[in-house]
Short mmCIF file of C-alpha atoms in Angstrom, two decimals:
data_model
loop_
_atom_site.label_atom_id
_atom_site.label_comp_id
_atom_site.label_asym_id
_atom_site.label_seq_id
_atom_site.Cartn_x
_atom_site.Cartn_y
_atom_site.Cartn_z
CA UNK A 503 -42.69 14.58 -20.92
CA UNK A 504 -43.07 13.78 -17.22
CA UNK A 505 -46.72 12.84 -16.56
CA UNK A 506 -48.34 11.87 -13.27
CA UNK A 507 -48.36 8.22 -14.41
CA UNK A 508 -44.62 8.32 -15.32
CA UNK A 509 -43.83 9.91 -11.97
CA UNK A 510 -45.73 7.24 -10.03
CA UNK A 511 -44.07 4.46 -12.05
CA UNK A 512 -40.62 5.96 -11.45
CA UNK A 513 -41.29 6.36 -7.72
CA UNK A 514 -42.44 2.75 -7.52
CA UNK A 515 -39.32 1.53 -9.31
CA UNK A 516 -37.12 3.50 -6.91
CA UNK A 517 -38.94 1.95 -3.96
CA UNK A 518 -38.49 -1.58 -5.32
CA UNK A 519 -34.81 -0.89 -6.01
CA UNK A 520 -34.22 0.75 -2.63
CA UNK A 521 -31.59 -1.77 -1.62
CA UNK A 522 -29.55 -0.86 -4.68
CA UNK A 523 -29.96 2.87 -4.03
CA UNK A 524 -28.60 2.54 -0.51
CA UNK A 525 -26.49 -0.60 -0.56
CA UNK A 526 -25.23 -3.17 -3.01
CA UNK A 527 -26.09 -6.12 -0.77
CA UNK A 528 -24.79 -9.66 -1.40
CA UNK A 529 -27.41 -12.01 -2.81
CA UNK A 530 -25.82 -15.08 -1.18
CA UNK A 531 -24.94 -15.76 2.47
CA UNK A 532 -21.69 -14.03 3.31
CA UNK A 533 -18.46 -15.96 3.76
CA UNK A 534 -16.44 -15.75 6.97
CA UNK A 535 -13.46 -13.43 7.50
CA UNK A 536 -11.01 -13.23 10.40
CA UNK A 537 -9.07 -10.05 11.25
CA UNK A 538 -5.63 -10.30 12.88
CA UNK A 539 -4.24 -6.89 13.81
CA UNK A 540 -1.82 -5.07 16.07
CA UNK A 541 -4.19 -2.26 17.05
CA UNK A 542 -7.78 -1.24 16.36
CA UNK A 543 -8.47 2.36 17.25
CA UNK A 544 -9.54 5.51 15.43
CA UNK A 545 -7.53 6.08 12.23
CA UNK A 546 -5.47 2.91 12.67
CA UNK A 547 -5.12 0.65 9.66
CA UNK A 548 -7.68 -1.75 11.15
CA UNK A 549 -10.09 1.21 11.22
CA UNK A 550 -9.15 1.97 7.59
CA UNK A 551 -9.48 -1.58 6.30
CA UNK A 552 -11.24 -4.10 8.52
CA UNK A 553 -14.23 -1.81 8.93
CA UNK A 554 -14.81 -1.83 5.16
CA UNK A 555 -15.95 -5.43 5.66
CA UNK A 556 -18.30 -4.39 8.48
CA UNK A 557 -20.26 -1.51 6.98
CA UNK A 558 -19.22 -1.57 3.31
CA UNK A 559 -17.80 1.16 1.11
CA UNK A 560 -18.69 3.20 -1.99
CA UNK A 561 -18.05 1.59 -5.36
CA UNK A 562 -19.08 2.93 -8.76
CA UNK A 563 -21.99 4.95 -7.41
CA UNK A 564 -23.34 2.26 -5.06
CA UNK A 565 -22.73 1.54 -1.41
CA UNK A 566 -21.15 -1.88 -1.73
CA UNK A 567 -21.47 -4.50 1.01
CA UNK A 568 -18.75 -7.14 0.62
CA UNK A 569 -19.93 -10.78 0.53
CA UNK A 570 -17.77 -11.43 3.60
CA UNK A 571 -18.68 -11.17 7.27
CA UNK A 572 -16.10 -10.53 9.98
CA UNK A 573 -16.74 -13.35 12.45
CA UNK A 574 -13.57 -13.19 14.57
CA UNK A 575 -10.67 -10.94 15.43
CA UNK A 576 -7.37 -10.94 17.28
CA UNK A 577 -6.03 -7.57 18.51
CA UNK A 578 -2.47 -7.62 19.86
CA UNK A 579 -2.56 -4.35 21.82
CA UNK A 580 -5.82 -3.18 23.39
CA UNK A 581 -5.76 0.26 24.98
CA UNK A 582 -8.27 2.70 26.41
CA UNK A 583 -9.11 3.94 22.90
CA UNK A 584 -9.70 0.44 21.48
CA UNK A 585 -12.59 0.11 19.03
CA UNK A 586 -12.51 -3.64 18.40
CA UNK A 587 -14.81 -4.61 21.27
CA UNK A 588 -17.26 -1.85 20.42
CA UNK A 589 -17.33 -2.99 16.80
CA UNK A 590 -17.67 -6.63 17.88
CA UNK A 591 -20.75 -5.77 19.95
CA UNK A 592 -22.28 -3.78 17.09
CA UNK A 593 -21.55 -6.23 14.28
CA UNK A 594 -21.73 -9.54 16.12
CA UNK A 595 -18.22 -10.98 16.02
CA UNK A 596 -15.90 -12.11 18.81
CA UNK A 597 -12.45 -10.83 19.76
CA UNK A 598 -10.20 -13.74 20.75
CA UNK A 599 -7.04 -13.73 22.86
CA UNK A 600 -5.11 -16.00 20.46
CA UNK A 601 -4.51 -15.80 16.71
CA UNK A 602 -5.27 -19.51 16.27
CA UNK A 603 -8.63 -19.15 18.03
CA UNK A 604 -9.56 -16.25 15.78
CA UNK A 605 -8.86 -18.10 12.51
CA UNK A 606 -10.64 -21.15 13.87
CA UNK A 607 -13.53 -18.90 14.93
CA UNK A 608 -13.51 -20.54 18.35
CA UNK A 609 -13.88 -24.06 16.93
CA UNK A 610 -11.55 -27.06 16.63
CA UNK A 611 -10.66 -26.51 12.96
CA UNK A 612 -10.09 -23.63 10.59
CA UNK A 613 -13.50 -21.97 10.22
CA UNK A 614 -13.00 -18.87 8.06
CA UNK A 615 -12.74 -18.26 4.32
CA UNK A 616 -10.08 -15.56 4.45
CA UNK A 617 -7.74 -13.73 6.83
CA UNK A 618 -7.02 -10.01 6.90
CA UNK A 619 -3.64 -9.32 8.56
CA UNK A 620 -3.01 -5.72 9.60
CA UNK A 621 0.34 -5.24 11.32
CA UNK A 622 0.54 -1.45 11.50
CA UNK A 623 0.39 0.95 14.48
CA UNK A 624 1.06 0.05 18.09
CA UNK A 625 3.90 0.16 20.59
CA UNK A 626 6.72 -2.08 19.29
CA UNK A 627 10.53 -1.84 19.62
CA UNK A 628 12.95 -0.52 17.00
CA UNK A 629 16.03 -2.34 15.72
CA UNK A 630 19.46 -0.82 15.12
CA UNK A 631 18.34 0.52 11.73
CA UNK A 632 15.26 2.19 13.30
CA UNK A 633 12.84 -0.26 11.74
CA UNK A 634 9.77 -0.88 13.84
CA UNK A 635 9.47 -4.58 14.61
CA UNK A 636 5.83 -5.15 13.79
CA UNK A 637 4.86 -8.82 14.29
CA UNK A 638 3.51 -9.43 10.78
CA UNK A 639 5.74 -12.47 10.33
CA UNK A 640 4.70 -13.85 13.73
CA UNK A 641 1.01 -13.39 12.86
CA UNK A 642 1.54 -15.08 9.51
CA UNK A 643 3.34 -18.05 11.06
CA UNK A 644 0.61 -18.58 13.66
CA UNK A 645 -2.04 -18.48 10.94
CA UNK A 646 -0.20 -20.86 8.63
CA UNK A 647 0.52 -23.21 11.54
CA UNK A 648 -3.26 -23.58 11.77
CA UNK A 649 -3.39 -24.23 8.01
CA UNK A 650 -0.82 -27.01 8.39
CA UNK A 651 -2.44 -28.57 11.44
CA UNK A 652 -5.97 -28.46 10.00
CA UNK A 653 -5.07 -29.50 6.45
CA UNK A 654 -6.73 -26.53 4.75
CA UNK A 655 -5.63 -23.06 3.66
CA UNK A 656 -7.50 -19.86 2.80
CA UNK A 657 -6.40 -16.56 1.20
CA UNK A 658 -4.43 -14.05 3.27
CA UNK A 659 -4.13 -10.31 2.72
CA UNK A 660 -1.16 -8.67 4.51
CA UNK A 661 -1.19 -4.89 4.93
CA UNK A 662 1.96 -3.01 3.84
CA UNK A 663 5.44 -4.62 4.30
CA UNK A 664 5.55 -8.38 4.53
CA UNK A 665 8.14 -8.00 7.30
CA UNK A 666 10.90 -5.68 8.49
CA UNK A 667 13.24 -8.57 7.58
CA UNK A 668 13.64 -9.55 3.93
CA UNK A 669 14.53 -13.11 4.92
CA UNK A 670 11.32 -13.40 6.89
CA UNK A 671 9.37 -11.82 4.05
CA UNK A 672 10.83 -14.30 1.57
CA UNK A 673 9.90 -17.18 3.88
CA UNK A 674 6.31 -15.90 4.01
CA UNK A 675 6.04 -15.97 0.22
CA UNK A 676 7.63 -19.42 0.14
CA UNK A 677 5.12 -20.77 2.67
CA UNK A 678 2.21 -19.35 0.66
CA UNK A 679 3.41 -21.27 -2.38
CA UNK A 680 4.08 -24.43 -0.38
CA UNK A 681 0.58 -24.42 1.14
CA UNK A 682 -0.92 -23.20 -2.14
CA UNK A 683 -3.06 -20.29 -0.97
CA UNK A 684 -3.56 -16.86 -2.57
CA UNK A 685 -1.40 -14.21 -0.90
CA UNK A 686 -1.76 -10.48 -1.50
CA UNK A 687 0.03 -7.64 0.26
CA UNK A 688 0.96 -3.99 0.09
CA UNK A 689 -0.53 -0.55 0.50
CA UNK A 690 -3.10 1.73 -1.09
CA UNK A 691 -0.73 3.66 -3.34
CA UNK A 692 -0.70 1.24 -6.31
CA UNK A 693 -4.51 1.05 -6.35
CA UNK A 694 -5.56 4.64 -5.66
CA UNK A 695 -6.62 7.15 -8.32
CA UNK A 696 -4.05 8.69 -10.66
CA UNK A 697 -4.08 12.15 -12.17
CA UNK A 698 -3.83 11.76 -15.10
CA UNK A 699 -5.27 8.25 -15.15
CA UNK A 700 -2.36 6.54 -16.88
CA UNK A 701 -0.33 3.36 -16.67
CA UNK A 702 3.24 2.56 -17.59
CA UNK A 703 2.79 0.96 -21.03
CA UNK A 704 3.38 -2.77 -20.82
CA UNK A 705 6.76 -3.53 -22.37
CA UNK A 706 7.98 0.08 -22.30
CA UNK A 707 11.74 0.60 -22.35
CA UNK A 708 12.28 2.63 -19.18
CA UNK A 709 15.65 4.32 -18.66
CA UNK A 710 15.17 6.23 -15.39
CA UNK A 711 12.36 6.78 -12.90
CA UNK A 712 11.73 9.09 -9.95
CA UNK A 713 9.19 9.30 -7.12
CA UNK A 714 8.78 12.34 -4.87
CA UNK A 715 6.82 11.86 -1.66
CA UNK A 716 6.50 12.93 1.95
CA UNK A 717 6.61 11.18 5.29
CA UNK A 718 9.00 9.24 7.51
CA UNK A 719 11.29 6.37 6.66
CA UNK A 720 10.06 2.86 7.49
CA UNK A 721 6.52 4.14 6.93
CA UNK A 722 6.23 6.37 3.88
CA UNK A 723 9.33 5.16 2.08
CA UNK A 724 7.43 1.90 1.65
CA UNK A 725 4.48 3.78 0.11
CA UNK A 726 6.81 5.70 -2.19
CA UNK A 727 8.65 2.56 -3.26
CA UNK A 728 5.38 0.82 -4.06
CA UNK A 729 4.43 3.88 -6.12
CA UNK A 730 7.65 3.35 -8.03
CA UNK A 731 7.44 -0.42 -8.27
CA UNK A 732 3.86 -0.72 -9.51
CA UNK A 733 4.89 1.41 -12.50
CA UNK A 734 8.37 0.19 -13.41
CA UNK A 735 7.55 -3.54 -13.08
CA UNK A 736 5.63 -3.19 -16.35
CA UNK A 737 8.77 -2.34 -18.34
CA UNK A 738 10.18 -4.53 -21.09
CA UNK A 739 11.18 -7.95 -19.78
CA UNK A 740 9.20 -7.62 -16.54
CA UNK A 741 10.79 -7.28 -13.14
CA UNK A 742 14.43 -8.36 -12.74
CA UNK A 743 15.17 -7.15 -9.22
CA UNK A 744 17.69 -4.75 -7.72
CA UNK A 745 21.48 -5.02 -7.51
CA UNK A 746 22.32 -1.98 -5.34
CA UNK A 747 20.66 0.60 -3.07
CA UNK A 748 22.11 3.79 -1.59
CA UNK A 749 20.42 5.84 1.10
CA UNK A 750 21.24 9.56 1.37
CA UNK A 751 20.28 12.04 4.07
CA UNK A 752 20.63 15.78 4.67
CA UNK A 753 23.41 17.61 2.84
CA UNK A 754 24.24 14.52 0.80
CA UNK A 755 20.80 14.82 -0.81
CA UNK A 756 21.38 18.47 -1.74
CA UNK A 757 24.76 17.60 -3.20
CA UNK A 758 23.17 14.86 -5.27
CA UNK A 759 20.42 17.21 -6.43
CA UNK A 760 22.98 19.78 -7.57
CA UNK A 761 24.72 17.15 -9.70
CA UNK A 762 21.75 17.19 -12.06
CA UNK A 763 21.99 13.60 -13.30
CA UNK A 764 22.21 9.98 -12.24
CA UNK A 765 25.66 9.63 -13.81
CA UNK A 766 27.02 12.34 -11.52
CA UNK A 767 25.55 10.90 -8.32
CA UNK A 768 22.04 12.37 -8.37
CA UNK A 769 18.97 12.05 -10.56
CA UNK A 770 17.42 13.56 -13.64
CA UNK A 771 16.59 17.24 -13.21
CA UNK A 772 13.91 16.84 -15.87
CA UNK A 773 12.15 14.06 -13.94
CA UNK A 774 12.44 16.13 -10.75
CA UNK A 775 10.67 19.07 -12.40
CA UNK A 776 8.05 16.75 -13.91
CA UNK A 777 7.16 15.24 -10.52
CA UNK A 778 6.87 18.63 -8.83
CA UNK A 779 4.76 19.86 -11.72
CA UNK A 780 2.23 17.10 -10.98
CA UNK A 781 2.02 17.84 -7.24
CA UNK A 782 -1.16 19.41 -5.83
CA UNK A 783 0.56 20.38 -2.58
CA UNK A 784 3.76 22.07 -3.77
CA UNK A 785 4.92 24.51 -1.10
CA UNK A 786 4.69 28.23 -1.82
CA UNK A 787 6.10 31.35 -0.20
CA UNK A 788 3.55 33.67 1.48
CA UNK A 789 1.08 35.31 -0.98
CA UNK A 790 2.34 33.19 -3.90
CA UNK A 791 0.64 30.41 -5.86
CA UNK A 792 2.06 27.90 -8.31
CA UNK A 793 5.57 29.23 -8.63
CA UNK A 794 8.27 26.63 -9.10
CA UNK A 795 10.53 26.70 -6.02
CA UNK A 796 14.16 27.72 -6.21
CA UNK A 797 16.90 25.44 -4.92
CA UNK A 798 17.33 27.82 -1.97
CA UNK A 799 13.63 27.56 -1.09
CA UNK A 800 13.69 23.78 -1.31
CA UNK A 801 16.64 23.63 1.07
CA UNK A 802 14.93 26.06 3.46
CA UNK A 803 11.60 24.23 3.55
CA UNK A 804 12.90 20.63 3.66
CA UNK A 805 14.70 20.09 6.96
CA UNK A 806 15.69 16.43 6.58
CA UNK A 807 15.61 15.18 2.98
CA UNK A 808 15.92 11.46 2.28
CA UNK A 809 16.87 9.78 -1.00
CA UNK A 810 17.18 6.14 -2.04
CA UNK A 811 19.11 5.60 -5.28
CA UNK A 812 18.23 2.22 -6.77
CA UNK A 813 20.03 0.22 -9.47
CA UNK A 814 17.99 -2.52 -11.12
CA UNK A 815 19.52 -5.68 -12.55
CA UNK A 816 18.47 -4.78 -16.11
CA UNK A 817 20.06 -1.33 -15.99
CA UNK A 818 17.08 0.80 -14.96
CA UNK A 819 17.98 3.60 -12.53
CA UNK A 820 15.45 4.95 -10.03
CA UNK A 821 15.31 7.40 -7.14
CA UNK A 822 12.89 7.81 -4.26
CA UNK A 823 12.81 11.20 -2.53
CA UNK A 824 11.09 12.07 0.76
CA UNK A 825 10.85 15.87 0.83
CA UNK A 826 8.80 16.80 3.88
CA UNK A 827 7.95 20.48 3.84
CA UNK A 828 8.00 20.73 0.05
CA UNK A 829 5.18 18.32 -0.90
CA UNK A 830 2.43 16.39 0.81
CA UNK A 831 1.63 13.90 -1.94
CA UNK A 832 3.11 11.20 -4.19
CA UNK A 833 4.20 11.84 -7.77
CA UNK A 834 5.97 9.64 -10.33
CA UNK A 835 7.90 10.39 -13.51
CA UNK A 836 9.88 8.19 -15.89
CA UNK A 837 12.06 8.62 -18.94
CA UNK A 838 11.01 6.16 -21.64
CA UNK A 839 13.17 5.33 -24.62
CA UNK A 840 12.08 7.17 -27.74
CA UNK A 841 9.82 9.63 -25.91
CA UNK A 842 10.90 13.25 -25.55
CA UNK A 843 8.65 14.11 -22.57
CA UNK A 844 8.57 12.15 -19.30
CA UNK A 845 5.64 9.91 -18.43
CA UNK A 846 4.29 11.39 -15.18
CA UNK A 847 1.31 11.27 -12.85
CA UNK A 848 0.06 12.09 -9.35
CA UNK A 849 -1.08 9.23 -7.13
CA UNK A 850 -4.16 10.90 -5.66
CA UNK A 851 -5.13 10.21 -2.03
CA UNK A 852 -8.64 11.52 -1.25
CA UNK A 853 -8.84 13.29 2.13
CA UNK A 854 -10.41 12.62 5.52
CA UNK A 855 -12.82 11.73 6.94
CA UNK A 856 -13.63 8.92 4.49
CA UNK A 857 -10.16 8.16 3.09
CA UNK A 858 -11.52 6.23 0.13
CA UNK A 859 -8.13 5.01 -1.07
CA UNK A 860 -8.21 2.33 1.63
CA UNK A 861 -11.53 1.21 0.16
CA UNK A 862 -9.74 0.78 -3.17
CA UNK A 863 -7.19 -1.45 -1.45
CA UNK A 864 -9.87 -3.52 0.26
CA UNK A 865 -11.71 -3.90 -3.06
CA UNK A 866 -8.63 -5.75 -4.33
CA UNK A 867 -8.38 -7.81 -1.14
CA UNK A 868 -12.07 -8.66 -1.43
CA UNK A 869 -11.55 -9.70 -5.04
CA UNK A 870 -8.82 -12.14 -3.97
CA UNK A 871 -10.92 -13.54 -1.12
CA UNK A 872 -13.82 -14.09 -3.53
CA UNK A 873 -12.00 -15.43 -6.60
CA UNK A 874 -9.05 -17.21 -4.99
CA UNK A 875 -6.61 -15.27 -7.20
CA UNK A 876 -4.41 -12.33 -6.24
CA UNK A 877 -5.00 -9.43 -8.68
CA UNK A 878 -1.30 -8.49 -8.62
CA UNK A 879 1.84 -10.36 -7.56
CA UNK A 880 2.92 -10.56 -3.93
CA UNK A 881 6.51 -10.46 -5.23
CA UNK A 882 6.05 -6.71 -5.71
CA UNK A 883 5.62 -6.33 -1.96
CA UNK A 884 8.47 -8.76 -1.30
CA UNK A 885 10.81 -6.55 -3.35
CA UNK A 886 9.62 -3.27 -1.81
CA UNK A 887 9.96 -4.77 1.68
CA UNK A 888 13.59 -5.56 0.83
CA UNK A 889 14.15 -2.08 -0.62
CA UNK A 890 13.00 -0.43 2.61
CA UNK A 891 15.35 -2.64 4.62
CA UNK A 892 18.29 -1.93 2.29
CA UNK A 893 17.65 1.82 2.16
CA UNK A 894 17.46 2.14 5.93
CA UNK A 895 20.57 0.03 6.42
CA UNK A 896 22.49 2.19 3.94
CA UNK A 897 21.50 5.33 5.87
CA UNK A 898 23.00 3.87 9.03
CA UNK A 899 26.08 2.48 7.27
CA UNK A 900 27.53 5.91 6.38
CA UNK A 901 25.17 6.30 3.40
CA UNK A 902 27.26 3.90 1.36
CA UNK A 903 25.83 1.97 -1.60
CA UNK A 904 24.87 -1.56 -0.58
CA UNK A 905 25.05 -4.49 -2.96
CA UNK A 906 21.76 -6.40 -2.88
CA UNK A 907 22.15 -9.77 -4.63
CA UNK A 908 19.28 -11.07 -2.47
CA UNK A 909 16.94 -8.59 -4.21
CA UNK A 910 17.69 -9.94 -7.69
CA UNK A 911 14.38 -11.61 -8.48
CA UNK A 912 12.18 -12.05 -11.51
CA UNK A 913 8.43 -11.77 -11.68
CA UNK A 914 5.81 -10.79 -14.21
CA UNK A 915 3.36 -7.98 -13.46
CA UNK A 916 -0.37 -8.33 -13.87
CA UNK A 917 -1.40 -7.40 -17.39
CA UNK A 918 -4.54 -5.81 -15.97
CA UNK A 919 -4.33 -2.36 -14.41
CA UNK A 920 -5.79 -2.46 -10.89
CA UNK A 921 -5.80 1.20 -9.86
CA UNK A 922 -9.06 3.08 -9.18
CA UNK A 923 -10.82 4.87 -12.02
CA UNK A 924 -14.40 5.37 -10.88
#
């Protein structure tokens, strides 16, 4: 029974615990973080990610304030809509004109405890394969040059691809091992919520996998491939790498879809239906709801379909589909040996304005900065970076299958599942 005394005691307890009601504040002085980014404006990836370390983010029913303080930043392209200087004035950090000055925090030696590298958005040239030449590798090299010169290294988180070039990406991973610092990379897709909240069973015997997504190549194909990779890397034997990639576009995609199976040049019709059955955004004709689309409707609604057909070294077959106009989300399905029904799930991306899936990504980056251990292997991002490059090259090279001996690599996935659940 709620008495006046109980009420007063409860109110007093809430007052004493006010900091926990409103913010999960660090009990120790915060460590120093540098941000190195291409662009910092509204809805850029720096806005998504770096600002989580400024004002915190929700976590398990609390407003969590990371135990890291942004003390310095480098912004490669500053336009009229730049937010970095406004944020610097509000939160008390400095924007430097050189990467080295930012990671040294304006001093003579390295003076931060972690570096957040965000090489996404901005005005950069395209190469012959239409890959945008973001300077992630250049940022990384300038940062690690400071590590070498100053005789100390700190953890680095790299947003999305390691580089548009697989060779550069491989060099980045090699340098991280040489200088012995934790290195984490990738996007929000592997760590966002899943509906249903499932994982590929560790050691499962996977025969074929499929991801259906939306968006443009060189941007969303990376997200879709990470959706694929974070699941299939858990199969029996761990990751073995990829021996061939074929990119398909337009009518070639419809021809492959009509084939009805991988063996005939397409993909599993069953996995296709399973993915679409998980989608929350499946396109419908006017006045209709939740009717499975016909092949004719799919062709009408999707103007420029993209497919990457991927052959793994251990025999696994996988397909990534970008079907703009049909779906606006990311779904995964896999055929597992001995199971009649596909394993399938939706990778859920909560909407604007808060976009909490980027908070899930930064929670994993924060964990690495704090513990000195990456929660999942950077080799996943190395492989997906190479898959994007190979898929885009195949599209330009008459959609022919490309042999990829450079993508044959072995790594073991994290035994722990790192996607969001609460």
